[in-house]
mmCIF file of C-alpha atoms in Angstrom:
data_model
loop_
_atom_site.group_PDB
_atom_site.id
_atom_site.type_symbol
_atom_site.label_atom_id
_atom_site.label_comp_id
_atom_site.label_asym_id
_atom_site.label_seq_id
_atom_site.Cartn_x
_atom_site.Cartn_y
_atom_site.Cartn_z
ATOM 1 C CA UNK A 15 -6.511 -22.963 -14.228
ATOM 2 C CA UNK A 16 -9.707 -25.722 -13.840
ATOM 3 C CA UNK A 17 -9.819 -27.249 -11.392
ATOM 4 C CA UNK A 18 -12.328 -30.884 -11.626
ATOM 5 C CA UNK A 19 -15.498 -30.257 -9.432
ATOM 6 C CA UNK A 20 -15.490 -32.405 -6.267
ATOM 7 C CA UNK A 21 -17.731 -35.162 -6.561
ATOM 8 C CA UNK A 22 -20.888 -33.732 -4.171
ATOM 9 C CA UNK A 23 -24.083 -32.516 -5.100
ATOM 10 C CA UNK A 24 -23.271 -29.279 -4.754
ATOM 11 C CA UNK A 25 -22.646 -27.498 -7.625
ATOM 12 C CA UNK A 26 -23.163 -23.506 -7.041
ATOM 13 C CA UNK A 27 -22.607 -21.613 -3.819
ATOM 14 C CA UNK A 28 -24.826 -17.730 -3.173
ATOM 15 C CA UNK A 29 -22.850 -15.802 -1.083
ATOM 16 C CA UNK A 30 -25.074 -13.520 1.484
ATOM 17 C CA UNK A 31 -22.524 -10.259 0.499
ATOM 18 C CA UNK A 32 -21.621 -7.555 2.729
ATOM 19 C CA UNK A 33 -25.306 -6.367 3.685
ATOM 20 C CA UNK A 34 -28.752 -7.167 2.663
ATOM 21 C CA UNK A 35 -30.077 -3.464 2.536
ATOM 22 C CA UNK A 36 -30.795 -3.521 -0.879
ATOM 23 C CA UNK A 37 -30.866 0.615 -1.135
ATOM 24 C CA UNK A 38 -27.177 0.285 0.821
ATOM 25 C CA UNK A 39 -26.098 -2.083 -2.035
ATOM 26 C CA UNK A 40 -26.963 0.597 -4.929
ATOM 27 C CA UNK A 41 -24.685 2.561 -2.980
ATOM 28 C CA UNK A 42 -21.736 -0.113 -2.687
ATOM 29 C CA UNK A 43 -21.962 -0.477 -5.804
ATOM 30 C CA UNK A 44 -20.996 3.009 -7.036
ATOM 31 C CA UNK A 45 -18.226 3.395 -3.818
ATOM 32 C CA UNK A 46 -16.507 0.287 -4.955
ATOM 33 C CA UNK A 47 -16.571 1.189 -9.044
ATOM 34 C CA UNK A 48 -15.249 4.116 -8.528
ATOM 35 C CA UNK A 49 -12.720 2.820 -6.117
ATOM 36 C CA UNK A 50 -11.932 0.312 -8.587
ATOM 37 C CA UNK A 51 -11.462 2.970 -11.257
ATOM 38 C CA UNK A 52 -9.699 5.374 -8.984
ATOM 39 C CA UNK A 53 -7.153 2.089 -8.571
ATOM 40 C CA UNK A 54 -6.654 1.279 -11.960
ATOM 41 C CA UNK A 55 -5.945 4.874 -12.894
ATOM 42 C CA UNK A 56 -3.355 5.295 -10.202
ATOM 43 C CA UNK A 57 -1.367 2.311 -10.670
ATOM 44 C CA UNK A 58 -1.265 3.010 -14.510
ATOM 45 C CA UNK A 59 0.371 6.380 -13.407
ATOM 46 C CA UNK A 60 2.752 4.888 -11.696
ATOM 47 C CA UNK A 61 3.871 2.877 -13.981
ATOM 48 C CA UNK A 62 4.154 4.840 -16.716
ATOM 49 C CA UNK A 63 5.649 7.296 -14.618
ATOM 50 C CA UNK A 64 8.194 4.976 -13.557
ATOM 51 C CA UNK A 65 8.728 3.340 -17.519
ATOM 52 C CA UNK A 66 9.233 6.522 -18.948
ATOM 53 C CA UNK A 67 11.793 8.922 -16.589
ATOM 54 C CA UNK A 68 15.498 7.720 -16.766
ATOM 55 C CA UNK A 69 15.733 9.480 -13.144
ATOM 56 C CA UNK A 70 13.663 6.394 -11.747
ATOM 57 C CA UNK A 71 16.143 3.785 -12.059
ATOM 58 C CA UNK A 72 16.742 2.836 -8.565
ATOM 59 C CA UNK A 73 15.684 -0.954 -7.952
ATOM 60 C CA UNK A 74 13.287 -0.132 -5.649
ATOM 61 C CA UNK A 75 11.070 1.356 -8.308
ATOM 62 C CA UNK A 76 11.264 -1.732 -10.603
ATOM 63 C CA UNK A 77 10.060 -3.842 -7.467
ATOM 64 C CA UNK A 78 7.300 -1.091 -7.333
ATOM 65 C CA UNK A 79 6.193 -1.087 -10.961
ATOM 66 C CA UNK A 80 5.782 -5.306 -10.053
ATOM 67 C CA UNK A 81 4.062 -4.345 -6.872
ATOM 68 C CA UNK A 82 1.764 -2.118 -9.043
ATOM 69 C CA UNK A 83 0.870 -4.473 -11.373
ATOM 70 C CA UNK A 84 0.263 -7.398 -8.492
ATOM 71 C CA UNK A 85 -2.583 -5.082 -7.252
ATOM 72 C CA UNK A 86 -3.624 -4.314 -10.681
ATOM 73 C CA UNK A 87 -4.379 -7.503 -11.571
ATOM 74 C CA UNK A 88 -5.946 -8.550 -7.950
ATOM 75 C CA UNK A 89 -8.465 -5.810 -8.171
ATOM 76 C CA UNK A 90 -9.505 -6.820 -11.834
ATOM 77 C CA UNK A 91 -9.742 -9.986 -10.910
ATOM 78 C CA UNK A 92 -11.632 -9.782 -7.266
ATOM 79 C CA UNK A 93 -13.836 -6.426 -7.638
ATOM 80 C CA UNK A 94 -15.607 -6.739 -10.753
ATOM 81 C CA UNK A 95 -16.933 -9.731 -9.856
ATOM 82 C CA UNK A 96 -17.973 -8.270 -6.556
ATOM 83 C CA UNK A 97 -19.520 -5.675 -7.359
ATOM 84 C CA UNK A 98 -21.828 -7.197 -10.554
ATOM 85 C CA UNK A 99 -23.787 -9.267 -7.990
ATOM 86 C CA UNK A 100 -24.697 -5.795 -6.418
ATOM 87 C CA UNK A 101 -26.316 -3.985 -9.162
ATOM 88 C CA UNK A 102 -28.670 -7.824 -10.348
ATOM 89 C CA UNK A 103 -28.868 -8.841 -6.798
ATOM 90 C CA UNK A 104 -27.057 -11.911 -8.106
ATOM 91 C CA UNK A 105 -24.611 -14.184 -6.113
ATOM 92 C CA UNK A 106 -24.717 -17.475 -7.420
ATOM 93 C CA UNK A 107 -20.843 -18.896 -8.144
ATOM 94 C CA UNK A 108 -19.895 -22.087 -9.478
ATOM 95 C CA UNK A 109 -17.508 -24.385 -7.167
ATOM 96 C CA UNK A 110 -14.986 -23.965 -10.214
ATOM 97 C CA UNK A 111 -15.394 -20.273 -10.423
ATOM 98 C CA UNK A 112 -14.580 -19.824 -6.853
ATOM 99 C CA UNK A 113 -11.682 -22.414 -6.871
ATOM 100 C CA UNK A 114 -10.421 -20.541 -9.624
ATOM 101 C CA UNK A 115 -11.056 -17.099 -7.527
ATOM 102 C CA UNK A 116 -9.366 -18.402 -4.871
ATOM 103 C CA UNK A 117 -6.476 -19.631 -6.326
ATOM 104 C CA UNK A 118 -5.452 -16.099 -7.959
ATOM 105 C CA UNK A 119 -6.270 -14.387 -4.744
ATOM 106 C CA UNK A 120 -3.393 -16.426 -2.674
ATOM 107 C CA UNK A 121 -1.189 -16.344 -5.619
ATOM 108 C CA UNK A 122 -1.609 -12.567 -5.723
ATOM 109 C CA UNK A 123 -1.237 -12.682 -2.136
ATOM 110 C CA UNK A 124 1.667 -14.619 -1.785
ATOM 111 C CA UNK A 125 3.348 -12.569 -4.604
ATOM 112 C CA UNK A 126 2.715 -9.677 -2.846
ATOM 113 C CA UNK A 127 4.408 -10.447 0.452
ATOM 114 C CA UNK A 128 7.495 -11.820 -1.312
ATOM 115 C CA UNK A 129 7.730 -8.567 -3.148
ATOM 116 C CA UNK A 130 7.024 -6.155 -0.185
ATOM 117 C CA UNK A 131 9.930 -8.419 1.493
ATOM 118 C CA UNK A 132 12.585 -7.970 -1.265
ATOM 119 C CA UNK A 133 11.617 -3.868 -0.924
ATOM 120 C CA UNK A 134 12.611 -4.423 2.346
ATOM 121 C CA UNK A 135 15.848 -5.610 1.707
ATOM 122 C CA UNK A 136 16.617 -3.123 -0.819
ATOM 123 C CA UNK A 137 15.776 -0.450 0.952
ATOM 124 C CA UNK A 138 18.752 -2.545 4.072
ATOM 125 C CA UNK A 139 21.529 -3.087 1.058
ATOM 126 C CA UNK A 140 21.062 0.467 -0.519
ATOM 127 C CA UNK A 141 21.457 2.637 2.790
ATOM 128 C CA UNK A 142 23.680 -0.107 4.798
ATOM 129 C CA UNK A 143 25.562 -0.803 2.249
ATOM 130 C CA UNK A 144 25.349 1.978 -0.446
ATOM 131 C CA UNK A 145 28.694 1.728 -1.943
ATOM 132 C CA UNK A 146 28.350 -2.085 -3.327
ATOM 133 C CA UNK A 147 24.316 -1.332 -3.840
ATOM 134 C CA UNK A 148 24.552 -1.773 -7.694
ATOM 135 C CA UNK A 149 26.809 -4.884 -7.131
ATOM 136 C CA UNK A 150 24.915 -6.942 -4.448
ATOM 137 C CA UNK A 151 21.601 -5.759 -6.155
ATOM 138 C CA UNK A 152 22.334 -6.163 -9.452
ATOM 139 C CA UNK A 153 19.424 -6.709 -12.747
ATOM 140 C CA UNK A 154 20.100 -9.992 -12.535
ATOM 141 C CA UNK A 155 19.605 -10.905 -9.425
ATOM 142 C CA UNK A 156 16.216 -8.251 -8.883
ATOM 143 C CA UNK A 157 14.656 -10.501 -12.111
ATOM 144 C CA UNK A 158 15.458 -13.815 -10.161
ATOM 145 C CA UNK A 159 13.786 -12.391 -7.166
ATOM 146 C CA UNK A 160 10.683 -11.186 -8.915
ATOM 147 C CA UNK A 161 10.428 -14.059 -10.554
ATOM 148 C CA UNK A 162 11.000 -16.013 -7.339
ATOM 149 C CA UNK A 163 7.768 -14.273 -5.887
ATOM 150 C CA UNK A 164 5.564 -15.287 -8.655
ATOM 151 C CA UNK A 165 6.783 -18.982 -8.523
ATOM 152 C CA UNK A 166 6.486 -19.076 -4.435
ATOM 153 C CA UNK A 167 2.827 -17.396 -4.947
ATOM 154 C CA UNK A 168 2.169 -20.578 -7.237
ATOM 155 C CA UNK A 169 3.198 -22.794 -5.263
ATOM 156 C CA UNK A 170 0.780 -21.701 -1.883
ATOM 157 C CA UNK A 171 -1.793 -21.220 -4.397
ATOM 158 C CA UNK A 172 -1.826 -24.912 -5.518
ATOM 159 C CA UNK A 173 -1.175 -26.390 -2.505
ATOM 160 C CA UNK A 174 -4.279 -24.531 -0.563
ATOM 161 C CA UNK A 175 -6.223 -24.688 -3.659
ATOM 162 C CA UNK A 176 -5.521 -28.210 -3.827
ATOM 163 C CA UNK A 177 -6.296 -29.416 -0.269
ATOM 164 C CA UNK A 178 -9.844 -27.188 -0.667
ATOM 165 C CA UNK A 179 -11.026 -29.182 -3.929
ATOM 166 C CA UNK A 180 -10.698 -32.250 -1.528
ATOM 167 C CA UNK A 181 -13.702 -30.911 0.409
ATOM 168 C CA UNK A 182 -17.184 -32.283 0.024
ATOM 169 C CA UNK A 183 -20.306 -30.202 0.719
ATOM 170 C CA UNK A 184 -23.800 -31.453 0.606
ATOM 171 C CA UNK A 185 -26.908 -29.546 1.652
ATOM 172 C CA UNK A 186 -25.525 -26.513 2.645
ATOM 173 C CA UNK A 187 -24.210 -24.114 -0.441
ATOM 174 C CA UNK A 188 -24.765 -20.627 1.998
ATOM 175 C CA UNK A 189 -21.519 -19.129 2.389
ATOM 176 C CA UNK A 190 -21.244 -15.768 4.860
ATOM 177 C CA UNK A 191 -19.324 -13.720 2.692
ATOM 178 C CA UNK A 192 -18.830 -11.291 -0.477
ATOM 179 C CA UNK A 193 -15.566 -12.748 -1.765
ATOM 180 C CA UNK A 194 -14.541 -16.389 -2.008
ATOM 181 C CA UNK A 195 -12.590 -16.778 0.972
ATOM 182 C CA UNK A 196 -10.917 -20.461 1.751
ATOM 183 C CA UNK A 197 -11.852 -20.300 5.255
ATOM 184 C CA UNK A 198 -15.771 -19.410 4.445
ATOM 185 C CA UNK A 199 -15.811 -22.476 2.475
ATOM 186 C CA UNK A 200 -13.716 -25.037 4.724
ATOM 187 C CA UNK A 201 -16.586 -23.738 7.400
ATOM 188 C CA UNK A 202 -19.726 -24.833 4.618
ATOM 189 C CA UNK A 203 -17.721 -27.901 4.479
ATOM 190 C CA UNK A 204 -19.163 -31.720 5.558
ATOM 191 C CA UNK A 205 -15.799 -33.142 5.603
ATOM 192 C CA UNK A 206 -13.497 -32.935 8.604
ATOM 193 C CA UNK A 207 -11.526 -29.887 8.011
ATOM 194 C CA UNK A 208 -8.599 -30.643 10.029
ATOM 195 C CA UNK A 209 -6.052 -30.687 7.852
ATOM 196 C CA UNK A 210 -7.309 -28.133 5.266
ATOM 197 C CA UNK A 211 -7.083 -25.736 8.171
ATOM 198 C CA UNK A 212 -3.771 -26.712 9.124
ATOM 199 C CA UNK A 213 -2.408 -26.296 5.844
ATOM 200 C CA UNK A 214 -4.207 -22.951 6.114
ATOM 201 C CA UNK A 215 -2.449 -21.860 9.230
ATOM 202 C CA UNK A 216 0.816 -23.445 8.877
ATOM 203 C CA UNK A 217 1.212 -21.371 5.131
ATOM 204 C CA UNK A 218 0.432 -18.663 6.765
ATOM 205 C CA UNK A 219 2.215 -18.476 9.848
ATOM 206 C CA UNK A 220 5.379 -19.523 7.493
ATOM 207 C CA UNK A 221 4.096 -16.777 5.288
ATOM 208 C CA UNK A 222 4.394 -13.941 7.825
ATOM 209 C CA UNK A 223 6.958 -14.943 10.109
ATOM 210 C CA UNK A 224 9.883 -14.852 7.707
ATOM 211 C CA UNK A 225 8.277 -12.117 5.962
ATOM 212 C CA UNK A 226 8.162 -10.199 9.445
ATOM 213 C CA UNK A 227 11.358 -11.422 10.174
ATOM 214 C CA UNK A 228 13.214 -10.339 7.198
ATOM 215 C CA UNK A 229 11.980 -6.989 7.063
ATOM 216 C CA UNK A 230 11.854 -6.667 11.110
ATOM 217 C CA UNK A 231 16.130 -7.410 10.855
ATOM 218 C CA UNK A 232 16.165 -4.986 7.521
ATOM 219 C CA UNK A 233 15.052 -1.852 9.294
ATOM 220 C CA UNK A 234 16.700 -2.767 12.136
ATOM 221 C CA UNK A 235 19.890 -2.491 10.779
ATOM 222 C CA UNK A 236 18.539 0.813 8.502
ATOM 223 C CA UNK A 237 17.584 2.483 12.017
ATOM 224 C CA UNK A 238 20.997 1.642 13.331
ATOM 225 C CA UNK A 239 23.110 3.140 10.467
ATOM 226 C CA UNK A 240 20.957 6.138 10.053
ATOM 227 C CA UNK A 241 21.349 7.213 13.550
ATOM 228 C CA UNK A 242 25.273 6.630 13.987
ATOM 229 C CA UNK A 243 24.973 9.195 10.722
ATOM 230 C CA UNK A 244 27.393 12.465 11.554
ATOM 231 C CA UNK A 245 24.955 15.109 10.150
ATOM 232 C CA UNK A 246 21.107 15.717 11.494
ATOM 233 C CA UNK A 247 20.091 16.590 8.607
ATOM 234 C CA UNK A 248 20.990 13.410 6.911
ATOM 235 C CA UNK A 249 18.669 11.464 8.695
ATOM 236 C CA UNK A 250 15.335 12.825 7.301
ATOM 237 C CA UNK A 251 15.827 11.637 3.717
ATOM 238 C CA UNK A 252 16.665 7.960 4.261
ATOM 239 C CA UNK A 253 13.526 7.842 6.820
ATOM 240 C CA UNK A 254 11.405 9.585 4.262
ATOM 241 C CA UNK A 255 12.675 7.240 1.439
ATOM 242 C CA UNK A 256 11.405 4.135 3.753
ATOM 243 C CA UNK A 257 8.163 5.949 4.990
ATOM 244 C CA UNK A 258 5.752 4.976 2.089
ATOM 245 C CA UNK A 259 7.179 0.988 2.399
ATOM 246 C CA UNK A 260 6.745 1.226 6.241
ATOM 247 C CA UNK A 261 2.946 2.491 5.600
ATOM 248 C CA UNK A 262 2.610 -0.290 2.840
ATOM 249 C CA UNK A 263 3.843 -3.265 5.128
ATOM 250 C CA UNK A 264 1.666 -2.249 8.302
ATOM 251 C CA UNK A 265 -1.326 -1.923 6.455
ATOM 252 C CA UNK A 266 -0.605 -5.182 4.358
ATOM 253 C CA UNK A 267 0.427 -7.803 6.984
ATOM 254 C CA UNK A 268 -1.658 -5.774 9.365
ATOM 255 C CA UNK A 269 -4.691 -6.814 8.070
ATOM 256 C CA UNK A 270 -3.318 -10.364 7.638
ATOM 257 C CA UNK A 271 -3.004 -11.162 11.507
ATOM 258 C CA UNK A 272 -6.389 -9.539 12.104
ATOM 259 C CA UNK A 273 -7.989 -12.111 9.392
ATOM 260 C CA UNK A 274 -6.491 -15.383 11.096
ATOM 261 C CA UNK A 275 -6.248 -13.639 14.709
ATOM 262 C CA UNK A 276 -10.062 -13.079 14.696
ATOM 263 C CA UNK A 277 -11.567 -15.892 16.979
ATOM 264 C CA UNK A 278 -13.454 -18.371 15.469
ATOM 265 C CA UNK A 279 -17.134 -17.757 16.484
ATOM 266 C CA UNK A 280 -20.259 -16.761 14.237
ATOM 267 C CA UNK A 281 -20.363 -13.210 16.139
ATOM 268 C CA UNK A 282 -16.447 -12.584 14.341
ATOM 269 C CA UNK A 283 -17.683 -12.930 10.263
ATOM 270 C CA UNK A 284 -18.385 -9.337 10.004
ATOM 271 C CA UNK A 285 -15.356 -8.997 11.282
ATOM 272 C CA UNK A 286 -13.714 -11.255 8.484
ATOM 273 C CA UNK A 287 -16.283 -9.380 5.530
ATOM 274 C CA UNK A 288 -14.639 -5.755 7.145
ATOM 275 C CA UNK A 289 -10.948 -7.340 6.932
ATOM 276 C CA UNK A 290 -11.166 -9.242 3.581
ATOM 277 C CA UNK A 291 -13.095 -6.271 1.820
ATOM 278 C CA UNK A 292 -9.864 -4.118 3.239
ATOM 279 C CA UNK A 293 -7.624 -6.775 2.131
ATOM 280 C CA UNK A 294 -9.043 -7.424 -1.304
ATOM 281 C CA UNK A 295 -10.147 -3.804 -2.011
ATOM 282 C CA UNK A 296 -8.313 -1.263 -0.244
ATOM 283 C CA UNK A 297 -5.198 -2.144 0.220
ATOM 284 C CA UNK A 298 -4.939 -2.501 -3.675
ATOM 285 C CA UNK A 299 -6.257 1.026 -3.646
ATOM 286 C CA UNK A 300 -3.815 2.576 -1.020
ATOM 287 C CA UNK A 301 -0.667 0.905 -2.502
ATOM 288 C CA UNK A 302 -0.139 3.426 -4.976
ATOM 289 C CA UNK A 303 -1.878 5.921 -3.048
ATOM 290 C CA UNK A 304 0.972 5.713 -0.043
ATOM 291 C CA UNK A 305 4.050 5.382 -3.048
ATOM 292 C CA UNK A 306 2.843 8.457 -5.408
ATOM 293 C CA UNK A 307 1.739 10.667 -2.339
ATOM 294 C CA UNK A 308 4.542 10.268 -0.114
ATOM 295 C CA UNK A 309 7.232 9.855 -2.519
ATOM 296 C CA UNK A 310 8.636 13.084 -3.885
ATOM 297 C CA UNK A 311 10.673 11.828 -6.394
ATOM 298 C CA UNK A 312 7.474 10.391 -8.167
ATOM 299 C CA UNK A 313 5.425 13.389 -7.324
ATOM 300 C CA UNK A 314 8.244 15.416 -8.951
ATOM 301 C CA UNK A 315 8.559 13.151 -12.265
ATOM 302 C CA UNK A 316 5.138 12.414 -12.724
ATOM 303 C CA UNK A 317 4.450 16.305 -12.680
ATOM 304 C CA UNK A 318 7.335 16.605 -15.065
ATOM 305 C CA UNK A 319 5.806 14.640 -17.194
ATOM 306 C CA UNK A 320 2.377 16.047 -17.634
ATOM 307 C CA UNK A 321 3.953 19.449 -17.782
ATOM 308 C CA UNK A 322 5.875 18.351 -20.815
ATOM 309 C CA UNK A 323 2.936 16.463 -22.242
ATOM 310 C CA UNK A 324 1.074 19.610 -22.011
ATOM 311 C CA UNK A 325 3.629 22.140 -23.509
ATOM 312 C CA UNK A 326 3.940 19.470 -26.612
ATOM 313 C CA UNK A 327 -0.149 19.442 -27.243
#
């Protein structure tokens, strides 16, 4: 995607970072590469852990190996180019680079929360409803929905990256952050951002609340069935099963209603750099942290696997 350069004399934006210590920022530097390595690795475990066992066939694994490769490509495409600035103490960005930057971080976004939604209703239709599971979720219809993720994450994408290449900005290229963030730049801005926030706030509040809703009346109905279960011990596995997604959607939309609950005051950006270097960095990291460690069955298979890779070699 290029999008045309607004027409205002400014041309390049430097970003002040996450600190000015310049010994702190040889430091960053390594912590994020290697959390940026750390991520990669995992999430190409999972999914070839996932690819390659028969025993993972479940649906909610091929929403995960989609989840996995969301983050995958949001870390590529937000932490390299946060932490090169680090190590030449260079953070000039052109206004296309950052639309561009922007654009795959709410398309990535919005992908995301459709997908972590659709787990959530999996999870509802295969412990509700466990005897028609394989008809009401069938291939079919778990391709239409992953596909109906990407397509809604396009579609937010455009329409915030559209109404942000409408601003104008003249004098003032200084924007208090590391990452390009829409509201950062909407702040920069000389031109009344009224309705670039609004579009802003009313994505996002549409965003979460039929995310939240959706899952809210999933688990609902999971916590209901589980408990009017005959047999104690019955309960623990379907909690466990739903643990790791829990964890996943707290930390996920979590951090999304601190970012746009955090007042609007100068004193609040390090707030916002905290939040967004969580949002774009760690949660990418924890995702497949929270599915491999708490999930036996892809403990088990991924041990399997190495096991047998081993005893071949």
């Amino acid at each position: 995607m290029d999008l045309l350069r607004p027409p205002n004399n400014v041309t390049e934006f430097a970003f002040l970072g996450l600190m000015q210590n310049p010994h702190l920022q040889k430091i960053l530097f390594i912590v994020f590469l290697f959390i940026f390595l750390f991520t990669v690795l995992a999430i190409l475990l999972i999914v070839i852990t996932i690819s390659l066992s028969p025993t993972l066939s479940a649906h909610i694994y091929f929403f995960l190996i989609y989840l996995a490769l969301t983050d995958a490509f949001h870390t590529s495409a937000v932490t390299p180019k946060m932490i090169i600035p680090l190590l030449y103490q260079k953070r000039i960005t052109s206004w296309s680079d950052s639309l561009n930057q922007i654009f795959l971080a709410h398309f990535l976004g919005g992908s995301d929360i459709i997908v972590l939604t659709v787990m959530a209703y999996d999870r509802y239709v295969g412990i509700y409803k466990p005897l028609h599971y394989t008809t009401i979720m069938s291939q079919k219809l778990c391709s239409l929905l992953v596909g109906a993720s990407y397509s809604w994450g396009t579609v937010c994408s455009l329409t915030l990256t559209h109404f942000l290449s409408e601003l104008s900005f003249r004098g003032n290229n200084i924007i208090n952050n590391f990452v390009c963030e829409q509201a950062a730049f909407v702040d920069v801005s000389c031109s009344d951002p009224y309705i670039s926030q609004e579009i802003i706030l009313v994505s996002a509040m549409f965003n979460e609340i039929s995310s939240l809703m959706i899952i809210l009346t999933s688990y609902i109905f999971i916590f209901i069935t589980v408990l009017n279960m005959p047999s104690t011990g019955g309960h623990h596995k379907p909690f466990s099963t739903c643990a790791s997604h829990l964890t996943a959607i707290t930390i996920f939309h979590g951090t999304i209603l601190f970012l746009y609950c955090v007042p609007d005051s100068r004193s609040s950006w390090l707030m916002v750099k905290v939040a967004s270097f969580f949002y774009t960095v760690v949660i990418p990291m924890l995702n497949p942290v929270i599915y491999s460690l708490r999930n036996k069955e892809v403990k088990e298979t991924a041990r399997k696997l190495v096991n047998t890779k081993l005893l071949c070699q």
